[in-house]
XYZ file of C-alpha atoms in Angstrom:
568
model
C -7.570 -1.368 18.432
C -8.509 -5.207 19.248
C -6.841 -7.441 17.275
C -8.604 -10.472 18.543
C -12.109 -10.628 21.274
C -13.280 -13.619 23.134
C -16.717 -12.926 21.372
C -18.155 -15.733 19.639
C -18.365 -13.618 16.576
C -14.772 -12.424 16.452
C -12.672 -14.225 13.744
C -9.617 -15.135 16.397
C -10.209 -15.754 20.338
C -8.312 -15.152 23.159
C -7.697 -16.890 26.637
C -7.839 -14.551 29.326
C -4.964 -14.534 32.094
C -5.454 -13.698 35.947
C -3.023 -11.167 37.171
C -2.871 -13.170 40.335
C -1.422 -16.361 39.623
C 1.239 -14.812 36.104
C 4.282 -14.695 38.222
C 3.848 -18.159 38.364
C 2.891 -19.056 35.041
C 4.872 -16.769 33.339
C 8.091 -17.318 34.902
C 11.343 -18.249 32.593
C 8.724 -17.723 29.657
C 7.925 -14.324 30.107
C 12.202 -13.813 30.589
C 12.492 -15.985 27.693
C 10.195 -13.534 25.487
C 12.195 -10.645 26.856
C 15.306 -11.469 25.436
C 14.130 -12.280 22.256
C 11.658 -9.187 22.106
C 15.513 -7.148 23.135
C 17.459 -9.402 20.772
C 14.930 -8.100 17.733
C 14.817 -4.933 18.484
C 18.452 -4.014 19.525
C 19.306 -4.773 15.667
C 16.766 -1.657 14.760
C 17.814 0.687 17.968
C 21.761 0.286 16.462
C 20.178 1.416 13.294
C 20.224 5.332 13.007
C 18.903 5.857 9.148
C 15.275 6.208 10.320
C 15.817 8.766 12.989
C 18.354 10.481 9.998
C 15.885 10.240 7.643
C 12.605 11.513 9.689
C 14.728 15.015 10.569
C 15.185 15.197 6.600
C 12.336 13.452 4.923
C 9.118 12.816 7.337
C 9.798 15.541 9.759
C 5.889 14.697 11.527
C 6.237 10.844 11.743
C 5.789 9.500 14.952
C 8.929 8.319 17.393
C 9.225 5.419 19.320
C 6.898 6.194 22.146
C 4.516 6.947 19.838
C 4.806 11.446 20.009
C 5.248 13.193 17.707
C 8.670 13.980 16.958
C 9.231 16.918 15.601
C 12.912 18.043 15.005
C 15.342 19.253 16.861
C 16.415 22.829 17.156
C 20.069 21.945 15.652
C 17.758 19.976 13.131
C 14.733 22.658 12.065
C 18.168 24.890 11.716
C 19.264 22.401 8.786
C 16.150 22.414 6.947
C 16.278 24.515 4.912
C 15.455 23.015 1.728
C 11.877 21.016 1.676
C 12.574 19.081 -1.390
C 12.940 15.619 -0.445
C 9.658 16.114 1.696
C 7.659 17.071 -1.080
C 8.739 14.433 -2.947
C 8.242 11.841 -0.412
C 4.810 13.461 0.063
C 4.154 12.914 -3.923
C 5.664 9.628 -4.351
C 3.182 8.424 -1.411
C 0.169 9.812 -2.545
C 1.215 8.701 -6.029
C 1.034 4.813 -4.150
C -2.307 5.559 -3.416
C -3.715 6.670 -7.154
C -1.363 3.985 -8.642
C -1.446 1.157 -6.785
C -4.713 1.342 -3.980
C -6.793 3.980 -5.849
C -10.177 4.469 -3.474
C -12.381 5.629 -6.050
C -11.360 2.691 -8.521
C -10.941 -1.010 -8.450
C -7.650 -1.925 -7.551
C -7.461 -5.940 -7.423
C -9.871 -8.550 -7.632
C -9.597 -12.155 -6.414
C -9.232 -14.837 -8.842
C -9.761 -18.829 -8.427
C -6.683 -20.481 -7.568
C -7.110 -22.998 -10.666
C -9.144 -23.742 -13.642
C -11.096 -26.605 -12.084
C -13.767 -24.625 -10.874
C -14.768 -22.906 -14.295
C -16.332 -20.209 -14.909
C -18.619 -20.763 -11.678
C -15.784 -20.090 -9.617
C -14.272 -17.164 -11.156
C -17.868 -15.273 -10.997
C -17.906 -16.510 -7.300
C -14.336 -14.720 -6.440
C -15.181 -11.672 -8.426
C -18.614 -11.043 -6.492
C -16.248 -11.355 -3.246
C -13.823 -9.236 -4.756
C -16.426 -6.896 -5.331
C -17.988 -7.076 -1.606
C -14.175 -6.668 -0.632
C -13.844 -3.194 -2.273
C -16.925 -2.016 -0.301
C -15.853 -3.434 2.971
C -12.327 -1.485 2.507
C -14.171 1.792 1.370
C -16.355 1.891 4.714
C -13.379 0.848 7.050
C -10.297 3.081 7.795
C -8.241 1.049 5.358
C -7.213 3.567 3.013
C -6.492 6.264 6.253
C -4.000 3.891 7.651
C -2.720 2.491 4.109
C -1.901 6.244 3.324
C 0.436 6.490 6.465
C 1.872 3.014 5.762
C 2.901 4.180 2.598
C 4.711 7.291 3.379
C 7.033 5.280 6.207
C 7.367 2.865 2.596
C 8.357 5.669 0.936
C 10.591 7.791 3.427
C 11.960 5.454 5.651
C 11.852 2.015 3.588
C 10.155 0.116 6.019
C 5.690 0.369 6.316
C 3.860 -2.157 8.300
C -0.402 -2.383 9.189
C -2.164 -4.380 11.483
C -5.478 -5.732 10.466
C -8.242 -7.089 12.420
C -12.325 -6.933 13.384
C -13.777 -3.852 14.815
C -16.214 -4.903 17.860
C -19.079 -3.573 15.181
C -18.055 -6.258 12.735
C -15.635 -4.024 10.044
C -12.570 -4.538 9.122
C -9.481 -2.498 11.229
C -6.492 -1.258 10.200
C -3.344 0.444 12.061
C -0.473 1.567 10.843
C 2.420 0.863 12.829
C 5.481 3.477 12.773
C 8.389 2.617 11.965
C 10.992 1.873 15.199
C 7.804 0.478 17.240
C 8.068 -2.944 16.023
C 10.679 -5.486 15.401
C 9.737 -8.697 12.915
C 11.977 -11.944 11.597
C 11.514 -13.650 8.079
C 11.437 -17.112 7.428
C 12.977 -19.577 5.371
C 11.007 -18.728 2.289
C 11.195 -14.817 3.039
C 8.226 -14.023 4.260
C 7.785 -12.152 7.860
C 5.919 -14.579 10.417
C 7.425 -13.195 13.327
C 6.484 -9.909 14.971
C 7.018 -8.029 17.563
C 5.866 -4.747 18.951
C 5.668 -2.211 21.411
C 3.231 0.355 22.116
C 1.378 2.300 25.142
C -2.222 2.348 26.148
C -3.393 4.718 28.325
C -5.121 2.958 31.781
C -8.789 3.389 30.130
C -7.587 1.575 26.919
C -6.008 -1.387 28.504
C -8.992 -1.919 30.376
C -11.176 -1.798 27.461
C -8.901 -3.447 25.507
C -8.069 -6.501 28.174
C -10.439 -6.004 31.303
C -9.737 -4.984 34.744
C -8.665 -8.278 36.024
C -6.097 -9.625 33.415
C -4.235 -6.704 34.367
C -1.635 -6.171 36.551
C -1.368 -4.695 39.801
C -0.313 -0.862 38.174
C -2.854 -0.285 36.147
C -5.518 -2.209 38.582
C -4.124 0.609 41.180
C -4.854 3.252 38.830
C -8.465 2.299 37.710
C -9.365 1.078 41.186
C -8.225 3.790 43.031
C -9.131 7.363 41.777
C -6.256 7.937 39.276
C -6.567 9.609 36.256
C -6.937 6.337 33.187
C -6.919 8.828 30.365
C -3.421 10.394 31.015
C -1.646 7.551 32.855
C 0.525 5.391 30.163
C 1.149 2.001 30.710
C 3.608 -0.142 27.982
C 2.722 -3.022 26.407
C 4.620 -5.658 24.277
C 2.634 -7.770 21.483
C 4.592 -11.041 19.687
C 2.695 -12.885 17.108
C 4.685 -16.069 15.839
C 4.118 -19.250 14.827
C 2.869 -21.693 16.659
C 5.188 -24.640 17.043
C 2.721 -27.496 18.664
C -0.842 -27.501 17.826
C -3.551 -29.837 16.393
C -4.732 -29.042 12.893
C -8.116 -30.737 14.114
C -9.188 -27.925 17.034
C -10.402 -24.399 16.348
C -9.358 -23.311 19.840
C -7.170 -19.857 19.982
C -4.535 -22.389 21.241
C -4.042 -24.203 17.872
C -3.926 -21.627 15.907
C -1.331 -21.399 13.091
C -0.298 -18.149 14.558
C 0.745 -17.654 18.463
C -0.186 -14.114 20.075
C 0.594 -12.718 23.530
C 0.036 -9.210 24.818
C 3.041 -8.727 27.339
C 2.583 -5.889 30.264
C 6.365 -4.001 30.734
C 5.458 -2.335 33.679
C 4.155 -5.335 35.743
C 5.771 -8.166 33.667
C 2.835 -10.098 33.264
C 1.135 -12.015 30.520
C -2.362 -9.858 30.154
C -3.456 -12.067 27.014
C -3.240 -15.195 24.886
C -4.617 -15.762 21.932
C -4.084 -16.953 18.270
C -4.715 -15.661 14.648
C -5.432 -17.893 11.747
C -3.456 -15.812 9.310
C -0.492 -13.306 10.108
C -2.000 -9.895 11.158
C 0.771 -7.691 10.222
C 2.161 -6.257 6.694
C 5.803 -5.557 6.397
C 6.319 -3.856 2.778
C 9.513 -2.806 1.738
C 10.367 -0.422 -0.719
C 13.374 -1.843 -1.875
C 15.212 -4.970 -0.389
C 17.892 -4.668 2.286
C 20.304 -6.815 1.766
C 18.711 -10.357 3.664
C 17.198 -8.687 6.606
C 13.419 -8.064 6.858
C 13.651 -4.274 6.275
C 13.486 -1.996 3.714
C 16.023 0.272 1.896
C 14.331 3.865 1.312
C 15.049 5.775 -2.030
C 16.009 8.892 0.232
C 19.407 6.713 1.607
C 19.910 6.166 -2.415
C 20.502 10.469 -2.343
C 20.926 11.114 0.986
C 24.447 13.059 0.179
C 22.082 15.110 -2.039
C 19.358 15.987 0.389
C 21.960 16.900 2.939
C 24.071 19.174 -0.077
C 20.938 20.871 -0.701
C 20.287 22.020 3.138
C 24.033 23.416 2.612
C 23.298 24.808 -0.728
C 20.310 26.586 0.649
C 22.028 28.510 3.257
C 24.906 29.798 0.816
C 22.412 31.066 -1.648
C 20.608 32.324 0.894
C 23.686 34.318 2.187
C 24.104 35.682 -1.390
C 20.467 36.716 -1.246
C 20.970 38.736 2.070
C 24.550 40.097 0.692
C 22.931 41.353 -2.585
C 20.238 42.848 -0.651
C 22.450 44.626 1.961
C 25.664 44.547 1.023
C 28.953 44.521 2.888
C 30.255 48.410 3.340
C 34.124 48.862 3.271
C 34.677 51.851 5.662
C 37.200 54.168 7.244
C 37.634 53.842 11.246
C 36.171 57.663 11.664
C 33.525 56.903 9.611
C 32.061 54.318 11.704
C 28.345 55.665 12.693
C 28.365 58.021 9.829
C 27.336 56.127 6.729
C 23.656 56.404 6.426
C 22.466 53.118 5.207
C 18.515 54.493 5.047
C 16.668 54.622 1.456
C 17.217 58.263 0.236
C 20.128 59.077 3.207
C 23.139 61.147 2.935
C 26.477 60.462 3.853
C 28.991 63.573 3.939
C 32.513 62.278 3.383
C 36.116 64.053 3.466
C 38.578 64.168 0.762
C 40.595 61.431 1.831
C 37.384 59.035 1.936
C 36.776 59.754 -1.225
C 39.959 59.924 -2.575
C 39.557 56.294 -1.177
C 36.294 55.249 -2.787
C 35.164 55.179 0.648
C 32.694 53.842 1.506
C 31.885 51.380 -0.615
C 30.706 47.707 -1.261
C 33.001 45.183 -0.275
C 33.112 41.099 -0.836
C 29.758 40.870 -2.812
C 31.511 38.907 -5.706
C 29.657 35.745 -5.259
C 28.189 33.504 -8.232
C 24.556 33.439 -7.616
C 23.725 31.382 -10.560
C 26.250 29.179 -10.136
C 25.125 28.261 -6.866
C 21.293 27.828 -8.729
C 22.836 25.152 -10.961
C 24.017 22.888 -8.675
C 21.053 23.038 -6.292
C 19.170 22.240 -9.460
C 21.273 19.318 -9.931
C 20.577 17.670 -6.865
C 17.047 18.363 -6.013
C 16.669 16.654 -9.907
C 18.845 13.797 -8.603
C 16.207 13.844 -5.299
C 12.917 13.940 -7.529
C 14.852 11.121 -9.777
C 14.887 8.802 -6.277
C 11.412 9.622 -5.349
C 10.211 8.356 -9.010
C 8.393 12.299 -9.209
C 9.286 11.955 -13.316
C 7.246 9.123 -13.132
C 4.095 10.781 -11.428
C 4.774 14.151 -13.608
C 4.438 12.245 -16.602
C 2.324 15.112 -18.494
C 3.799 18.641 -16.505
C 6.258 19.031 -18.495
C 5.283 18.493 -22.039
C 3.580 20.805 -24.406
C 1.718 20.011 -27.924
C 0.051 17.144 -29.412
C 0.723 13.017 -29.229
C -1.131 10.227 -30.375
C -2.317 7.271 -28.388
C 0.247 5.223 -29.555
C 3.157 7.653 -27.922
C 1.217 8.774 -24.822
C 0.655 4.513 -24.330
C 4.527 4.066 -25.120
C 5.275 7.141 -22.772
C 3.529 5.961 -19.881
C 4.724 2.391 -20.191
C 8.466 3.335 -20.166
C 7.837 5.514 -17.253
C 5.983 3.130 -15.121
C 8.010 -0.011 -15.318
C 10.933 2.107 -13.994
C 8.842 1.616 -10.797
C 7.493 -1.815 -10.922
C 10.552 -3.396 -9.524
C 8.849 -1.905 -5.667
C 5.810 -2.578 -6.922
C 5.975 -6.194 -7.537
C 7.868 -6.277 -4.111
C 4.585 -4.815 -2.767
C 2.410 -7.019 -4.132
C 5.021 -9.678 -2.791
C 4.297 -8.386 0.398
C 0.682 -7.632 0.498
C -0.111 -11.447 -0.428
C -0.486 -12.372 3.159
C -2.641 -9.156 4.194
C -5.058 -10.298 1.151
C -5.067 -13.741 2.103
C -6.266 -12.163 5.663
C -8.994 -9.956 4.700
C -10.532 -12.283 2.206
C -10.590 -15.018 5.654
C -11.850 -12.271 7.812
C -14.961 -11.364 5.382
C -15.843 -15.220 4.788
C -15.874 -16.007 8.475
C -17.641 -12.747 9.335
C -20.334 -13.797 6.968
C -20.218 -11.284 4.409
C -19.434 -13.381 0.901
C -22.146 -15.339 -0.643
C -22.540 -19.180 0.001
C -19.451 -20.739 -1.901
C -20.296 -23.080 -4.535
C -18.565 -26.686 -4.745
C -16.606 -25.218 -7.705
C -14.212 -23.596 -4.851
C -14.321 -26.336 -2.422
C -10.950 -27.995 -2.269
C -9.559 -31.031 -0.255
C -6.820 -30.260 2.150
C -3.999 -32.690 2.918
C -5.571 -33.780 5.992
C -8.684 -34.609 4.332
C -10.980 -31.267 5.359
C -13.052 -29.571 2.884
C -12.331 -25.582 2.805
C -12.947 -22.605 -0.092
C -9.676 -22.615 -2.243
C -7.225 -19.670 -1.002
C -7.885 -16.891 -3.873
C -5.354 -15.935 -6.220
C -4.824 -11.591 -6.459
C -5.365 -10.061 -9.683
C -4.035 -6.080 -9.294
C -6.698 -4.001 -11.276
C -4.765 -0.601 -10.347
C -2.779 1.566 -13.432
C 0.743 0.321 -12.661
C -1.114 -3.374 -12.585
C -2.872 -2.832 -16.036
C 0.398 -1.187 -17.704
C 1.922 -4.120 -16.827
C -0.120 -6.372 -18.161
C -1.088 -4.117 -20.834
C 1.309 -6.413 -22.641
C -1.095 -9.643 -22.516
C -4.078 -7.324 -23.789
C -2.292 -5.883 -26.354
C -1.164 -9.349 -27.699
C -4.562 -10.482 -27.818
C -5.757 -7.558 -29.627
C -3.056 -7.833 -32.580
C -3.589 -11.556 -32.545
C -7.011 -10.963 -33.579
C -6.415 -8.112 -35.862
C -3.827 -10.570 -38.113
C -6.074 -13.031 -37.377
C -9.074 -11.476 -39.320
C -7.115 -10.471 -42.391
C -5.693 -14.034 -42.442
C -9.208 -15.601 -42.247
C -9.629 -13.884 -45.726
C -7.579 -16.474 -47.099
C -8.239 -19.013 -44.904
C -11.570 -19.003 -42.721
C -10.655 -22.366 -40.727
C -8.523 -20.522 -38.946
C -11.326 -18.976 -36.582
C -11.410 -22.608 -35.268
C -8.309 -21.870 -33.201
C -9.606 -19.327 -30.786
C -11.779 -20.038 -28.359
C -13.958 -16.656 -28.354
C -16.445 -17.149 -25.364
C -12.813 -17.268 -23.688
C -11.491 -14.620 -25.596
C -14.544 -12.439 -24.515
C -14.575 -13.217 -21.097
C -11.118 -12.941 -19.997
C -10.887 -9.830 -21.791
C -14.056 -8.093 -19.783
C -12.152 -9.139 -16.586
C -8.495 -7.908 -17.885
C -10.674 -4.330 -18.453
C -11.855 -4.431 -15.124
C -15.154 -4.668 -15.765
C -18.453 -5.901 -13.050
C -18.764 -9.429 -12.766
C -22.940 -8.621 -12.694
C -22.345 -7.847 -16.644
C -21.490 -11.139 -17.092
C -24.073 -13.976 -17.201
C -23.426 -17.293 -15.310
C -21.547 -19.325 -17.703
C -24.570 -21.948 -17.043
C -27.527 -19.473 -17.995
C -25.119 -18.877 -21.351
C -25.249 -22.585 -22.268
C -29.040 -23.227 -21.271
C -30.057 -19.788 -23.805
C -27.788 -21.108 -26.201
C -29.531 -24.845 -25.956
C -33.016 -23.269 -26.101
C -31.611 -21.136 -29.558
C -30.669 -24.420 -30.702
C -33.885 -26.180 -29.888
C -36.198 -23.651 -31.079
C -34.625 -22.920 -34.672
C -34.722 -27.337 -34.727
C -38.046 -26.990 -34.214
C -38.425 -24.262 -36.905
C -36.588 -26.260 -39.510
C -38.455 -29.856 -38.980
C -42.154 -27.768 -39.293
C -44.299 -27.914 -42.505
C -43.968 -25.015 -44.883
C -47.002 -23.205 -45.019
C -49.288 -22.679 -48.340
C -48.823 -19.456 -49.866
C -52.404 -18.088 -49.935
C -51.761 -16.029 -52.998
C -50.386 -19.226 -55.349
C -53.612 -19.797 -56.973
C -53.207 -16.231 -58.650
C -49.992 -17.318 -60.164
C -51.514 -18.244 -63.794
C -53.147 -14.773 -64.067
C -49.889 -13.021 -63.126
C -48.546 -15.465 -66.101
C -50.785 -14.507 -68.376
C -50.499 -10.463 -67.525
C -46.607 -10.718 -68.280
C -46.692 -12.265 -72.056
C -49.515 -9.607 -72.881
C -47.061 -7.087 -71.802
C -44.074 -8.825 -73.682
């Protein structure tokens, strides 16, 4: 992953830094950076709910240092119920089809005003369009996939995007307890900071042999091994504080961004991004830090009750299957506990009842109840009621209920989702810069030029329209108003035709095409649609100033007279 290359063609440069002469230009600043990287993260090492929740919840996610961290042996002992994974599995995937569905369109960019027109809308939408093939041929929808399920399980997802050195688009998810990141005043994250390890042949293609430091120069110079050696590495992206709003240089760019080397405290990289690289979604707000609260801390009571639940029942199982024997001391070794075995007792053993089953008096199905109860309280957390909209129910509905059905379900969740989309503006606002820069939109008309405040000309920042189903059932409201507008509207034109003269319908039309999600290339350039209309006009002018012509048949006319009062 390469966030930013000193190519010419890269979107963001970087100035690179000599090894040699850091520990004099780093000094207090590098110290300075440590203690604010160890201020940040400190407040997320104090925090044990992810590490809880992974052992529960996301038993594969990554740790800290990037391994997988599988649980425990004290911890694979307590699971032993898998319901809150499956549900956290579900609820994730169920992002994906809802809100970033691959094989549909799931947002299109919109013009920021109505001063462009219609030439500006079309001019979004064919970018929007371009967009949606960009993401499909990148990893976007790998890495979104695994930034949703740290959303879901652990209330906190964040990606990283940038340029491949072939010229796509790069994502990378970012696992939860690797980063630390700061809000600011207006609640948005611009401040981030990050650790991670590159093995000794990354960093080197990554930075280059000589911005190094003297470790991993050892190790690549010589004979070590640069594909199992680890070196750690710290990246802060923040806003830049001084810089000239006139220069395109990395070093006046809105955003600051240093690559940090632990092991030989040196500065290996400077650079600058024109947007903020990183998303931070939340599932839920926190309070007024910059993390997320996860639905499993909502239930965790219940996904730890179920673990205990699990082994009782699980005891009963084992007791039912082989019970308990209640036996006399000189019996011990004689019972014969085989299918089809014998046991030969004495009159006192069986005056006794001895042997016989002992302490098997549990309540099996009581036991079934309340684990019911709380895994339904889990799949309640996890919004599974929401994605199993149609599992459950048997016979026939209308269109009417099924539409009613599905909108009561889904705006139970579109509290997160509008926090997404909340989130997500800055990551659009990113990838829609990256694409124009790396050439890939068509020339912008003047319709989307703006003026800045310091008197530059740039392409208006889009406006995101969501296209995805929890998108169009919530603003399946507008549409529907429209429609039963109209429908009233056409039996009150029966009594009063004027009232057409209220609606604009080339509007009416057009916004409703886009609300359905459907190509911009069916619609014609509002311009072609005024030119045919003009040449309509002219031609049926023409056709109404023109001389009638003689009917060649009028001097038969008297005959045809005469024929008609012979028959009368």
């Amino acid at each position: 992953m390469k966030p930013s290359t000193p190519s010419a063609s890269a979107p963001e440069q970087t100035i690179p830094v000599k090894a040699e002469s850091v520990e004099q230009e780093v000094g207090e600043d590098y110290q300075a950076r440590e203690r604010q990287r160890q201020g940040m993260i400190s407040t997320i090492l104090a925090e044990t709910w992810w590490d809880r929740l992974r052992d529960y919840v996301l038993p594969r996610r990554l740790n800290r240092e990037g391994e997988v961290s599988l649980p425990n042996r004290d911890a694979m002992d307590r699971m032993t119920d898998t319901t809150a994974v499956e549900a956290c599995q579900k609820l994730a995937s169920g992002h994906m089809s809802y809100i970033t569905p691959s094989h549909d369109v799931w947002f299109k960019w919109s013009a920021p005003d109505d001063r462009g027109g219609d030439e500006a809308e079309a001019w979004y939408n064919q970018c929007s369009e371009i967009a949606l093939k960009e993401l499909s041929v990148s990893n976007f929808y790998t890495e979104i996939h695994e930034c949703f399920l740290d959303r879901v399980a652990l209330g906190t997802g964040s990606l990283f995007t940038g340029t491949s050195s072939d010229g796509r688009l790069l994502f990378t998810n970012i696992p939860c307890g690797q980063f630390a990141c700061a809000e600011n005043a207006e609640g948005r994250v611009d401040t981030y900071v990050r650790e991670f390890t590159y093995t000794a042949h990354q960093a080197r293609s990554m930075f280059g042999v000589k911005a190094l430091g003297p470790k991993a120069r050892e190790i690549l110079e010589r004979g070590g091994n640069p594909y199992a050696t680890t070196l750690r590495f710290l990246h802060v992206v923040r806003p830049r504080t001084r810089r000239s709003r006139r220069r395109e240089q990395a070093s006046h760019m809105p955003f600051e961004s240093v690559y940090l080397s632990l092991d030989d405290q040196v500065i290996v990289e400077e650079g600058g991004y024109m947007e903020f690289p990183y998303l931070v979604t939340r599932f839920l707000k926190w309070g007024r830090g910059p993390y997320g609260l996860a639905p499993g801390r909502l239930v965790f009571p219940a996904i730890q009750q179920v673990q205990f639940l699990n082994r009782i029942l699980d005891t009963l199982g084992e007791v039912a299957a082989f019970p308990r024997i209640l036996e006399l001391a000189n019996q011990i070794g004689e019972v014969d506990l085989r299918a089809g075995g014998r046991t030969v007792i004495t009159p006192e053993a069986a005056s006794l009842h001895l042997p016989r089953e002992w302490a098997t008096q549990g309540r099996y199905d009581v036991g079934m109840d309340r684990l019911a109860q709380k895994q339904d309280a889990i799949r309640r957390a996890y919004y599974l009621p929401m994605l199993e909209l149609w599992s459950g129910h048997r016979g026939y509905m209308t269109a009417t209920e099924v539409m009613a059905r599905e909108n009561e379900r889904v705006l139970m969740f579109s509290p997160s989702f509008t926090l997404f989309v909340s989130d997500l503006y800055s990551t659009m606002t990113r990838i829609f810069s990256l694409l124009f820069r790396m050439g890939k939109f068509p020339r912008p008309p003047r319709a989307v030029l703006r003026v800045g405040r310091d008197g530059s000309v740039a392409v208006g920042e889009p406006r995101v329209v969501y296209q995805s189903k929890i998108a169009l059932v919530l603003r399946r409201l507008q549409s529907e108003g429209m429609d039963r507008s109209l429908q009233r509207l056409n039996m009150m034109m029966q009594a009063a035709p004027d009232l057409a003269d209220h609606v604009d319908w080339d509007h009416c039309f057009r916004l409703s095409a886009r609300v359905d999600g459907a190509p911009e290339s069916m619609l014609r350039p509002w311009a072609d649609v005024r030119a045919m209309r003009k040449e309509r006009a002219d031609l049926q002018q023409g056709a109404s100033l023109a001389p009638a012509e003689e009917d060649p048949y009028a001097s038969l006319n008297p005959l045809l007279d005469q024929l008609t009062a012979i028959q009368k």
